[in-house]
Amino acid sequence: MGDYRGFWVFIEQLQGRVSDVGLELLGKARELADATNTYVGALLLGDFSKAKAKELISYGADKVYLFSHEKLATYHSLAYTKLVCQAVTQEKPEALFIGATPLGANLAPRVAAQLETGLSAHCVDLRLGEDGILEQIVPGFGGTMMAVIICPEKRPQMATVMPGVFPKPEPQDRQGEVISMAVEITEKDLVPRVVEFKAKEQKTVALDGASVVVCGGYGMGSKENWQLLEELARLLGGAVGATRPAVDEGWAPEEVMIGQSGKIVHPKLYIGAGVSGIMHHVVGVQDSEIIVVINKDPNAPFFQVCDFGVVGDATQVLPAFIGKLKERQKRACDFLSIETPQMNEGPYSPDSKGDSQ
Amino acid sequence: MPEAVVCVKPIPDPKHWDRLSLDPKTGVLRRGGIPTVINPLDKHALEIALQLKDNFGWEVTVVSMAPPETTQTLREALAMGADRAFLASDRLLGGADTLATAYTLAGLIKKKAPNFQMILCGNMSLDGSTSQVAPQIAHFLGVPHITHVSKIEAKDGITFKVTMDLKLAQLILEHQGPVVLAVTKEVNLPRLVNIMGILAAEKKPLEVLSAADLDLDLSKIGQNGSPTRVRNLFMPEIKRRREIIKGEPDEVAEELINRLHQVGML
Ligand SMILES: Cc1cc2nc3c(=O)[nH]c(=O)nc-3n(C[C@H](O)[C@H](O)[C@H](O)COP(=O)(O)OP(=O)(O)OC[C@H]3O[C@@H](n4cnc5c(N)ncnc54)[C@H](O)[C@@H]3O)c2cc1C
């Protein structure tokens, strides 16, 4: 559409810490901009120096619009909405991407409403249609479908995108400019008043970057059975994940929930036990190299999208699987004349088998 | 008395989601006679309002935009303790995306509860799950919004201390005056409906309004007022092996190890 040009990314930050999702989106915006010969814009609001803003250029931005003000270090929805809308109205980008995080989900709808444009939520992919219109891929309606959402007539085309769906680009030596934007905010833009910012203790979850993920679903049945997953994960040097119902049951902490509203994982091997395979969960694991499913219901939808599907009771198959893996491990160790690693001595990575040769 | 408005969305009962389908042309959801229930998170929003009623004497108004057959679902909100309900229902409102939905609900609130002190929503609906409507209602009404609300302290019933859960951090905010809050399930445990409530609900006002009743700009409602479109639907491409293994636990475990070994995984 006419004078709307450029792919923009809102760079989320919390108290000065830039979130990965903004950088991931810069990578995607770069790809889309290169395909259509336009530029990438990064919108950075916070208490930042120009030098800090410049770092975004190395992640793919051509222009960084910097709104720097001490009051912007903390998120205020009205102030942020006002400044983002101001920049968009002035510069007219064709698209604006925002992370589908709580902050992004708070900001994006209000920005879209003020700009009277469309917004799609929790996208898992973005691509350009043949007509140049941005296609926003959203997992569909609790089912096994994906919906392609477009915003044909209004600009910018806006989408919130799940963290982790696009890889974070490697920083490169690139040229670009930082544009300092005027910050005009009043007390009225700073309500509701923030009285405290409480950083939560950041647990690095073993799931991030794990090469093996063992995931349990509601079909695991109990906290006791859950131990089987922990044991298998230790044996394979992997991490344990969970579906929403399993988290709701209290078998696993919220941080390890995988899927549309949890984590997106990219392991080499994913094993799902007692998991039905509803799309909300599957979108979080579909980049796995190999998917193994253990489910007692031969009609479970997960069997349609797996590599190896075991029809059986997970509480019986897992102990057998674990037993046989241990046997193999022992044989390998006997053969190499090294001691069998003890289960409770922390993760044992099968990759290290060959080390002593 | 101050008034709390609770936005309630009747959704197709998740127990019957296998019966849902999509109109392949318009991409609009075909609900096909599935009974509706109140979106679970909206009950948490309603509970906040009911506590304001119990503790500070607030009035509680429920609003919704949905097909006319969902009035029974709104009765449940009245049975929980809300004072009155308004349902915007009109063919002209069909096919609305979040922007058109928020515009319509804001119009309904302006018409029927213009002196609201607080608007409460569930942080997302189970079926659409966009989390977009609450901030957009706030925009159309020109009041601030807070989403991902996991805790509300009412203090004196005038100043509210609200926790927004950002996952990696929490923002604690304080506010006086009209505001839109979107709550998560952590915020409270909604009360159950009892027989007295059900009997009382039958006598409470429940009004169904058309688009014309609400003085809405017709270019901003329904499908016409929705900037987004579903271009098409597709089944995600499956490039998986889909090899099914059956048998006794020991056999399948052995077989699985062999196949994983073959693909270089073990
Ligand atoms: C908006 C929205 C977002 C969501 N986001 C997520 C998300 O991010 N992540 C997520 O996981 N879910 C999410 N959900 C929930 C999702 O729709 C499914 O309900 C959930 O993924 C199902 O989890 P499950 O497979 O563990 O449970 P169920 O669907 O209950 O499946 C249990 C399975 O276990 C099998 N089973 C039972 N006993 C055994 C046994 N002994 N051995 C082997 N198999 C057995 C059953 O056959 C069944 O297939 C979301 C839902 C909504 C509406």
XYZ file of C-alpha atoms and ligand atoms in Angstrom:
676
model
C 0.000 0.000 0.000
C 1.402 3.243 -1.310
C 3.519 5.177 1.094
C 3.741 2.606 3.879
C 7.261 1.115 3.808
C 9.497 -0.844 6.132
C 9.210 -3.647 8.670
C 9.308 -2.491 12.265
C 9.954 -4.304 15.483
C 9.076 -3.132 18.958
C 12.076 -3.969 21.142
C 10.837 -5.152 24.502
C 12.939 -4.369 27.537
C 12.386 -4.748 31.246
C 14.310 -2.287 33.412
C 17.026 -1.985 30.783
C 17.257 -5.661 29.862
C 16.388 -6.209 26.220
C 14.355 -9.400 25.721
C 15.428 -11.939 23.122
C 12.073 -11.896 21.369
C 12.747 -8.412 19.987
C 16.040 -9.565 18.518
C 14.415 -12.681 17.083
C 11.859 -10.474 15.376
C 14.594 -8.218 13.994
C 16.016 -11.307 12.289
C 12.651 -12.086 10.691
C 12.013 -8.456 9.748
C 15.452 -8.386 8.077
C 14.499 -11.374 5.951
C 11.167 -9.831 4.913
C 12.753 -6.444 4.222
C 15.508 -7.967 2.080
C 12.928 -9.854 0.057
C 11.074 -6.641 -0.743
C 13.886 -4.129 -0.848
C 12.908 -2.077 2.112
C 14.309 -1.282 5.536
C 14.041 -2.595 9.080
C 13.073 -0.247 11.882
C 13.567 -0.936 15.589
C 11.522 0.938 18.175
C 13.354 1.217 21.462
C 11.738 2.874 24.471
C 13.592 3.084 27.754
C 16.363 4.843 29.579
C 19.051 4.151 26.992
C 22.090 5.791 25.487
C 22.547 6.039 21.739
C 25.448 3.603 22.008
C 23.167 0.969 23.521
C 20.562 1.592 20.830
C 23.246 1.102 18.191
C 23.628 -2.541 19.202
C 20.289 -3.210 17.542
C 21.829 -2.363 14.175
C 24.095 -5.386 14.450
C 20.989 -7.562 14.863
C 19.502 -6.326 11.590
C 17.976 -2.867 12.126
C 18.652 -0.114 9.574
C 17.027 2.590 11.655
C 16.645 2.584 15.398
C 14.016 4.978 16.714
C 15.130 5.726 20.233
C 12.761 7.188 22.804
C 14.995 7.727 25.796
C 13.656 8.996 29.110
C 14.148 7.811 32.679
C 10.385 7.390 33.104
C 10.371 4.939 30.202
C 12.692 2.482 31.951
C 9.553 1.022 33.519
C 6.661 -0.026 31.321
C 3.677 2.332 31.322
C 0.995 1.301 28.862
C -0.374 4.762 28.096
C 3.002 6.432 27.613
C 4.301 3.564 25.494
C 1.126 3.499 23.391
C 1.332 7.212 22.758
C 4.975 7.180 21.660
C 4.699 4.058 19.517
C 1.633 5.484 17.766
C 3.390 8.784 17.273
C 6.377 7.155 15.572
C 4.179 4.955 13.406
C 1.973 7.850 12.304
C 5.016 9.893 11.410
C 7.100 7.226 9.643
C 4.377 4.936 8.215
C 5.855 1.447 8.384
C 3.981 -1.273 6.509
C 4.220 -3.711 9.435
C 4.917 -3.701 13.154
C 5.891 -6.822 15.099
C 5.717 -7.139 18.863
C 6.643 -10.110 21.080
C 3.682 -12.137 22.349
C 4.801 -11.664 25.949
C 2.632 -10.210 28.719
C 4.097 -6.763 28.054
C 3.571 -7.128 24.305
C 0.039 -8.422 24.811
C -0.671 -5.395 27.000
C 0.724 -2.869 24.530
C -0.060 -4.180 21.042
C -3.889 -4.203 21.220
C -4.078 -0.653 22.459
C -1.663 0.552 19.792
C -3.668 -1.270 17.120
C -6.941 0.212 18.382
C -5.516 3.711 18.408
C -4.143 3.271 14.883
C -7.439 1.624 13.841
C -5.619 -1.285 12.303
C -5.698 -5.075 12.614
C -3.661 -7.199 14.970
C -3.167 -10.935 15.056
C -2.120 -12.608 18.273
C 0.440 -15.285 19.092
C 1.657 -15.857 15.552
C 3.929 -18.816 14.961
C 5.103 -17.688 11.539
C 5.146 -14.648 9.283
C 5.553 -14.665 5.512
C 4.698 -12.583 2.486
C 1.894 -13.621 0.155
C 2.317 -13.350 -3.601
C 0.487 -10.037 -3.468
C 3.011 -8.712 -0.954
C 0.512 -8.833 1.890
C 1.862 -10.086 5.195
C 0.511 -13.524 6.074
C 0.323 -14.064 9.795
C 0.110 -17.701 10.775
C -1.922 -18.444 13.860
C -2.628 -21.908 15.247
C -6.331 -22.321 14.631
C -9.185 -22.573 17.038
C -8.140 -25.400 19.325
C -8.011 -27.745 16.380
C -5.448 -29.140 14.059
C -5.612 -26.256 11.616
C -3.505 -23.215 11.028
C -5.155 -19.960 10.029
C -3.559 -17.419 7.739
C -4.601 -13.988 8.980
C -4.194 -10.904 6.826
C -4.941 -7.239 7.204
C -5.640 -6.217 3.625
C -6.680 -2.578 3.928
C -5.251 -1.015 7.064
C -1.629 -0.188 7.851
C 0.560 -1.026 9.582
C -0.091 -4.757 9.567
C 0.432 -5.752 13.179
C 1.252 -9.085 14.765
C 2.389 -10.370 18.117
C 4.756 -13.298 17.754
C 5.608 -16.054 20.197
C 9.085 -15.900 21.716
C 11.333 -18.644 20.409
C 9.727 -19.231 17.022
C 12.432 -17.402 15.092
C 16.138 -17.856 15.795
C 17.996 -14.975 17.368
C 20.320 -13.603 14.678
C 24.083 -13.499 15.150
C 25.253 -9.909 15.578
C 26.996 -8.630 12.458
C 29.036 -5.656 11.499
C 26.403 -3.497 9.813
C 25.685 0.140 9.116
C 22.593 1.933 10.281
C 21.408 5.007 12.109
C 20.002 5.794 15.517
C 17.292 8.449 15.431
C 16.603 10.202 18.726
C 12.907 10.870 19.070
C 11.381 13.603 21.189
C 9.706 12.250 24.320
C 6.708 14.277 25.356
C 4.879 12.623 28.179
C 2.801 14.060 30.976
C 1.683 12.722 34.350
C -1.525 11.573 32.682
C 0.449 9.183 30.499
C 2.016 7.594 33.561
C -1.153 6.230 35.184
C -1.767 3.753 36.658
C 1.159 4.670 38.862
C 3.850 2.016 39.162
C 4.758 1.691 42.824
C 7.080 -1.258 42.558
C 8.935 -3.402 40.061
C 9.650 -6.868 41.413
C 12.068 -8.881 39.332
C 11.350 -12.572 39.715
C 14.222 -14.853 40.340
C 15.239 -15.974 36.888
C 15.317 -19.705 36.850
C 17.223 -20.889 33.858
C 15.110 -23.760 32.795
C 16.984 -26.816 31.615
C 14.490 -26.964 28.751
C 16.022 -23.986 26.973
C 18.458 -25.440 24.499
C 18.024 -29.050 25.675
C 18.864 -31.582 22.971
C 16.475 -34.148 24.426
C 13.071 -33.230 25.824
C 10.931 -35.772 27.665
C 7.441 -34.358 27.980
C 4.615 -35.689 30.088
C 0.913 -35.090 29.661
C -2.230 -35.639 31.642
C -2.043 -39.322 30.740
C 0.904 -39.787 33.113
C -1.758 -40.008 35.773
C 0.125 -39.120 38.936
C 3.073 -37.393 40.497
C 4.633 -40.823 41.199
C 4.474 -41.789 37.543
C 6.017 -38.424 36.722
C 9.257 -39.719 38.256
C 9.592 -41.997 35.234
C 10.005 -38.951 33.017
C 12.609 -37.450 35.323
C 14.515 -40.703 35.277
C 14.352 -41.017 31.504
C 15.456 -37.409 31.045
C 18.450 -37.955 33.335
C 19.366 -41.092 31.450
C 19.279 -39.289 28.106
C 20.874 -36.090 29.350
C 17.678 -34.216 28.632
C 15.108 -32.060 30.350
C 11.501 -32.660 31.354
C 8.645 -30.647 29.877
C 4.916 -30.751 30.499
C 1.550 -30.021 28.936
C -0.866 -27.577 30.453
C -3.059 -30.166 32.219
C 0.071 -31.741 33.763
C 1.109 -28.323 35.074
C -2.427 -27.760 36.345
C -2.196 -31.048 38.231
C 0.944 -29.770 39.932
C 3.183 -32.491 38.509
C 5.545 -29.948 36.965
C 6.210 -26.239 37.368
C 4.662 -23.685 35.024
C 8.113 -22.776 33.610
C 8.389 -26.086 31.790
C 5.029 -25.940 30.038
C 5.513 -26.428 26.323
C 3.238 -25.007 23.644
C 1.430 -21.961 22.452
C 1.217 -20.392 25.896
C 4.446 -21.856 27.183
C 7.838 -22.611 25.712
C 8.782 -23.410 22.156
C 11.491 -26.077 22.111
C 13.823 -27.242 19.353
C 15.424 -30.494 20.574
C 16.932 -33.249 18.467
C 14.706 -35.762 20.233
C 11.293 -35.111 21.767
C 9.460 -37.868 23.617
C 5.854 -37.196 24.590
C 4.194 -39.623 27.008
C 0.497 -39.458 27.849
C 0.170 -36.395 25.630
C -2.816 -36.241 23.286
C -1.221 -33.916 20.745
C -3.574 -30.947 20.684
C -2.250 -28.230 18.372
C -1.734 -25.808 21.290
C 0.956 -28.139 22.523
C 2.253 -29.409 19.191
C 3.158 -25.938 17.887
C 5.738 -25.866 20.662
C 7.519 -29.052 19.569
C 7.143 -29.252 15.813
C 10.703 -28.153 15.153
C 12.048 -31.203 16.959
C 14.188 -33.398 14.729
C 12.536 -36.629 15.889
C 9.198 -36.878 17.681
C 8.343 -39.996 19.689
C 4.849 -40.408 21.092
C 3.738 -42.923 23.708
C -0.036 -43.029 24.093
C -2.467 -45.801 24.926
C -5.132 -44.458 22.590
C -4.291 -45.488 19.013
C -6.457 -42.610 17.768
C -4.609 -39.891 19.690
C -4.017 -36.986 17.292
C -0.310 -36.901 18.164
C 0.227 -40.132 16.190
C -0.525 -38.136 13.022
C 2.467 -35.862 13.504
C 5.098 -38.127 15.056
C 8.059 -40.100 13.759
C 7.737 -43.097 16.063
C 4.443 -43.742 17.785
C 4.239 -46.354 20.506
C 0.704 -47.515 21.265
C 0.749 -48.510 24.901
C 0.425 -47.532 28.522
C 3.186 -45.063 29.328
C 3.440 -46.352 32.882
C 4.461 -49.741 31.454
C 6.353 -48.702 28.329
C 8.541 -46.147 30.091
C 9.900 -48.540 32.752
C 10.670 -51.083 30.023
C 12.315 -48.401 27.887
C 14.326 -47.101 30.833
C 15.368 -50.636 31.787
C 16.603 -51.395 28.297
C 18.421 -48.096 27.998
C 20.221 -48.811 31.260
C 21.193 -52.257 29.998
C 22.591 -50.730 26.823
C 24.411 -48.130 28.773
C 25.898 -50.768 31.041
C 26.960 -52.914 28.087
C 28.627 -49.926 26.479
C 30.429 -49.104 29.706
C 31.495 -52.703 30.316
C 32.820 -52.812 26.795
C 34.834 -49.674 27.371
C 35.783 -50.907 30.867
C 34.557 -47.751 32.568
C 32.259 -47.515 35.524
C 28.563 -47.255 34.831
C 27.529 -43.749 35.786
C 25.210 -43.661 38.763
C 21.774 -42.405 38.020
C 21.746 -39.872 40.772
C 25.040 -38.313 39.829
C 23.519 -35.768 37.544
C 22.952 -35.777 33.846
C 24.764 -38.283 31.750
C 25.068 -37.307 28.177
C 25.096 -40.139 25.678
C 27.202 -37.893 23.475
C 30.127 -38.333 25.851
C 30.259 -42.097 25.334
C 33.117 -42.047 22.927
C 35.295 -39.702 24.947
C 37.510 -42.292 26.593
C 38.439 -44.046 23.385
C -23.020 3.337 44.376
C -19.963 2.701 42.218
C -20.521 0.253 39.407
C -18.344 -2.593 38.181
C -18.889 -3.882 34.668
C -17.861 -7.430 33.868
C -17.362 -8.465 30.237
C -18.426 -12.059 29.822
C -17.935 -14.171 26.739
C -20.097 -17.218 26.181
C -17.863 -19.785 24.500
C -18.671 -23.161 23.018
C -18.240 -25.706 25.804
C -14.656 -27.002 25.437
C -15.993 -30.509 26.128
C -17.574 -30.442 22.683
C -14.828 -28.796 20.669
C -14.525 -31.773 18.393
C -17.889 -30.689 16.974
C -16.675 -27.221 16.012
C -15.952 -26.436 12.416
C -14.937 -23.449 10.364
C -16.681 -22.046 7.388
C -14.001 -22.630 4.768
C -15.051 -19.533 2.789
C -15.339 -16.910 5.495
C -13.177 -18.586 8.119
C -15.915 -17.883 10.625
C -16.452 -20.402 13.380
C -19.512 -22.627 13.022
C -20.705 -23.344 16.491
C -23.232 -25.917 15.311
C -25.564 -26.138 18.315
C -22.829 -26.687 20.877
C -23.959 -25.485 24.325
C -22.143 -22.398 25.548
C -20.530 -21.795 28.906
C -19.012 -18.692 30.462
C -15.367 -18.359 29.463
C -13.677 -19.712 32.612
C -11.438 -16.699 33.250
C -14.429 -14.365 33.064
C -15.752 -15.989 36.238
C -12.624 -14.832 38.035
C -13.325 -11.319 36.737
C -16.913 -11.584 37.967
C -15.719 -12.762 41.377
C -13.688 -9.556 41.773
C -16.812 -7.503 41.075
C -18.927 -9.591 43.442
C -16.416 -9.055 46.232
C -16.639 -5.301 45.633
C -20.377 -5.710 45.940
C -20.103 -7.758 49.149
C -17.510 -5.508 50.789
C -18.308 -2.035 49.502
C -21.840 -2.242 48.132
C -20.919 -1.853 44.460
C -23.372 -2.657 41.703
C -22.393 -5.365 39.266
C -23.373 -5.192 35.610
C -22.568 -7.934 33.125
C -22.150 -7.141 29.436
C -21.644 -9.430 26.493
C -21.728 -9.592 22.725
C -22.952 -12.939 21.453
C -25.751 -14.676 19.564
C -29.191 -14.376 21.250
C -29.324 -18.028 22.322
C -26.577 -17.349 24.880
C -28.882 -15.494 27.296
C -29.045 -18.659 29.416
C -25.277 -18.436 29.865
C -25.611 -14.875 31.124
C -28.242 -16.048 33.615
C -25.451 -18.028 35.230
C -23.559 -14.791 35.858
C -26.714 -13.338 37.394
C -27.079 -16.473 39.517
C -23.553 -15.960 40.804
C -24.687 -12.560 42.038
C -24.513 -9.912 39.304
C -27.347 -7.388 39.379
C -28.169 -7.068 35.699
C -26.986 -8.132 32.282
C -26.920 -6.591 28.819
C -26.367 -8.611 25.687
C -25.547 -6.976 22.374
C -26.885 -9.353 19.780
C -27.409 -8.656 16.120
C -26.592 -10.250 12.780
C -24.775 -7.042 11.945
C -22.301 -7.795 14.713
C -21.300 -11.200 13.288
C -17.774 -11.895 12.087
C -16.251 -9.240 14.317
C -12.541 -9.367 15.079
C -11.195 -8.005 18.357
C -11.280 -4.373 17.239
C -14.931 -4.494 16.198
C -15.816 -6.521 19.302
C -14.135 -4.021 21.619
C -15.797 -1.116 19.810
C -19.211 -2.750 20.256
C -18.721 -3.615 23.926
C -17.430 -0.107 24.609
C -20.564 1.243 22.902
C -22.733 -0.960 25.075
C -20.960 0.214 28.227
C -21.250 3.886 27.194
C -24.967 3.387 26.707
C -25.841 1.269 29.720
C -23.152 1.827 32.341
C -21.526 5.175 31.553
C -20.553 5.823 35.175
C -18.559 2.621 35.627
C -15.664 2.680 38.061
C -14.091 -0.550 36.927
C -14.367 -2.857 33.938
C -13.279 -6.423 34.474
C -12.409 -8.994 31.833
C -10.778 -12.405 31.758
C -7.245 -12.041 30.493
C -8.101 -14.239 27.534
C -10.859 -16.402 26.204
C -10.315 -20.106 25.820
C -11.609 -20.177 22.262
C -10.106 -17.102 20.653
C -7.310 -16.569 23.129
C -6.078 -13.274 21.676
C -6.068 -11.302 24.973
C -6.762 -8.237 22.859
C -10.278 -7.145 23.719
C -9.682 -5.657 27.182
C -6.975 -3.125 26.198
C -9.023 -2.204 23.131
C -12.168 -1.572 25.199
C -10.023 0.682 27.404
C -8.905 2.596 24.328
C -12.463 3.172 23.119
C -13.540 4.333 26.571
C -10.449 6.473 27.065
C -9.399 4.915 30.368
C -6.197 3.102 31.391
C -5.928 -0.679 31.377
C -3.944 -3.297 33.254
C -3.702 -6.854 31.932
C -2.306 -10.095 33.406
C -3.684 -9.075 36.779
C -2.815 -11.735 39.354
C -3.737 -9.810 42.495
C -6.038 -6.931 43.441
C -6.114 -5.263 46.840
C -9.170 -3.094 47.233
C -7.959 -1.268 50.349
C -10.709 1.312 51.013
C -12.652 0.528 47.838
C -11.321 3.697 46.197
C -7.629 3.105 45.643
C -6.665 -0.227 44.144
C -3.321 -1.927 44.318
C -2.945 -4.214 41.343
C -0.253 -6.741 40.435
C 0.514 -7.256 36.761
C 2.345 -10.513 36.158
C 4.956 -10.048 33.426
C 6.276 -13.620 33.799
C 9.869 -12.450 34.383
C 8.803 -9.738 36.795
C 5.813 -8.191 38.503
C 4.642 -4.618 38.227
C 2.750 -3.337 41.237
C 0.463 -0.467 40.279
C -1.822 1.835 42.205
C -4.882 3.421 40.731
C -7.902 5.531 41.517
C -10.675 6.124 39.031
C -12.142 4.287 36.066
C -9.944 1.506 34.713
C -10.094 -1.733 32.733
C -8.567 -4.793 34.395
C -7.953 -8.157 32.729
C -7.431 -10.902 35.271
C -5.663 -14.273 35.312
C -6.821 -17.338 37.207
C -4.379 -16.628 40.045
C -6.480 -13.664 41.145
C -9.108 -15.632 43.101
C -11.353 -18.682 43.221
C -14.780 -17.899 41.752
C -17.789 -18.762 43.881
C -20.189 -21.506 42.915
C -23.794 -20.950 41.980
C -26.363 -22.002 44.576
C -30.101 -22.573 44.336
C -30.979 -19.224 45.939
C -28.865 -17.513 43.316
C -30.564 -19.394 40.509
C -34.009 -18.437 41.775
C -32.993 -14.817 42.220
C -31.464 -14.702 38.725
C -34.806 -15.416 37.088
C -36.089 -12.057 38.308
C -33.041 -9.979 37.450
C -33.062 -7.749 34.355
C -31.441 -9.184 31.246
C -31.795 -6.956 28.224
C -30.905 -7.848 24.636
C -29.905 -4.900 22.456
C -29.452 -4.547 18.714
C -26.742 -2.552 16.929
C -29.314 0.194 16.293
C -30.070 0.416 20.028
C -26.435 1.241 20.684
C -25.917 4.174 18.293
C -22.910 2.440 16.782
C -21.063 3.526 13.667
C -22.044 0.708 11.322
C -18.708 0.862 9.507
C -16.966 -0.152 12.735
C -18.943 -3.242 13.685
C -19.137 -6.855 12.565
C -17.127 -8.073 9.635
C -17.137 -4.634 7.970
C -15.488 -3.085 10.977
C -12.856 -5.786 11.252
C -9.487 -4.965 9.709
C -8.274 -8.562 9.878
C -9.417 -11.384 7.617
C -8.812 -15.089 7.584
C -7.183 -15.590 4.177
C -7.221 -19.351 4.361
C -6.820 -22.321 6.610
C -4.396 -25.125 6.119
C -3.320 -28.315 7.747
C 0.291 -28.018 8.827
C 2.462 -30.013 6.457
C 3.512 -33.276 7.999
C 6.937 -34.521 7.052
C 7.110 -37.100 9.796
C 7.758 -40.823 9.507
C 4.577 -41.813 11.347
C 5.830 -45.338 12.119
C 3.523 -46.964 14.625
C 4.892 -49.533 17.055
C 2.563 -51.957 18.851
C 3.056 -54.876 21.199
C 4.043 -55.804 24.739
C 5.953 -53.158 26.732
C 9.248 -55.020 26.459
C 8.883 -55.538 22.720
C 7.920 -51.968 21.948
C 10.709 -50.609 24.154
C 13.253 -52.742 22.295
C 11.810 -51.766 18.936
C 11.816 -48.072 19.818
C 15.463 -48.235 20.844
C 16.338 -49.937 17.553
C 14.536 -47.335 15.469
C 16.005 -44.444 17.417
C 19.407 -46.018 16.945
C 18.812 -46.279 13.196
C 18.151 -42.545 12.952
C 21.242 -41.768 14.977
C 19.461 -40.695 18.142
C 20.911 -43.212 20.619
C -5.678 -20.799 24.303
C -5.100 -22.088 24.743
C -3.743 -22.203 24.886
C -3.180 -23.417 25.285
N -1.838 -23.492 25.401
C -1.289 -24.680 25.730
C 0.117 -24.827 25.815
O 0.889 -23.887 25.618
N 0.617 -26.026 26.131
C -0.194 -27.111 26.375
O 0.328 -28.200 26.629
N -1.520 -26.999 26.321
C -2.084 -25.811 26.008
N -3.435 -25.709 25.951
C -4.236 -26.887 26.309
C -4.390 -27.829 25.113
O -5.508 -27.432 24.350
C -4.627 -29.266 25.563
O -5.696 -29.289 26.463
C -3.426 -29.903 26.225
O -2.263 -29.746 25.457
C -3.680 -31.371 26.415
O -2.725 -31.879 27.318
P -2.516 -33.417 27.500
O -2.175 -34.024 26.193
O -1.551 -33.586 28.592
O -3.902 -33.940 28.080
P -5.138 -34.741 27.384
O -5.565 -34.036 26.181
O -6.051 -34.996 28.482
O -4.452 -36.058 26.894
C -3.994 -37.079 27.697
C -3.564 -38.212 26.776
O -2.962 -39.223 27.523
C -3.362 -40.469 27.038
N -3.220 -41.392 28.140
C -3.989 -41.528 29.240
N -3.478 -42.456 30.061
C -2.375 -42.921 29.465
C -1.411 -43.909 29.814
N -1.481 -44.581 30.965
N -0.402 -44.122 28.958
C -0.313 -43.447 27.794
N -1.192 -42.526 27.415
C -2.209 -42.266 28.251
C -4.751 -40.291 26.560
O -5.055 -41.239 25.545
C -4.720 -38.863 26.010
O -4.387 -38.871 24.637
C -4.004 -24.522 25.559
C -5.376 -24.384 25.423
C -5.917 -23.204 25.022
C -7.398 -23.101 24.879
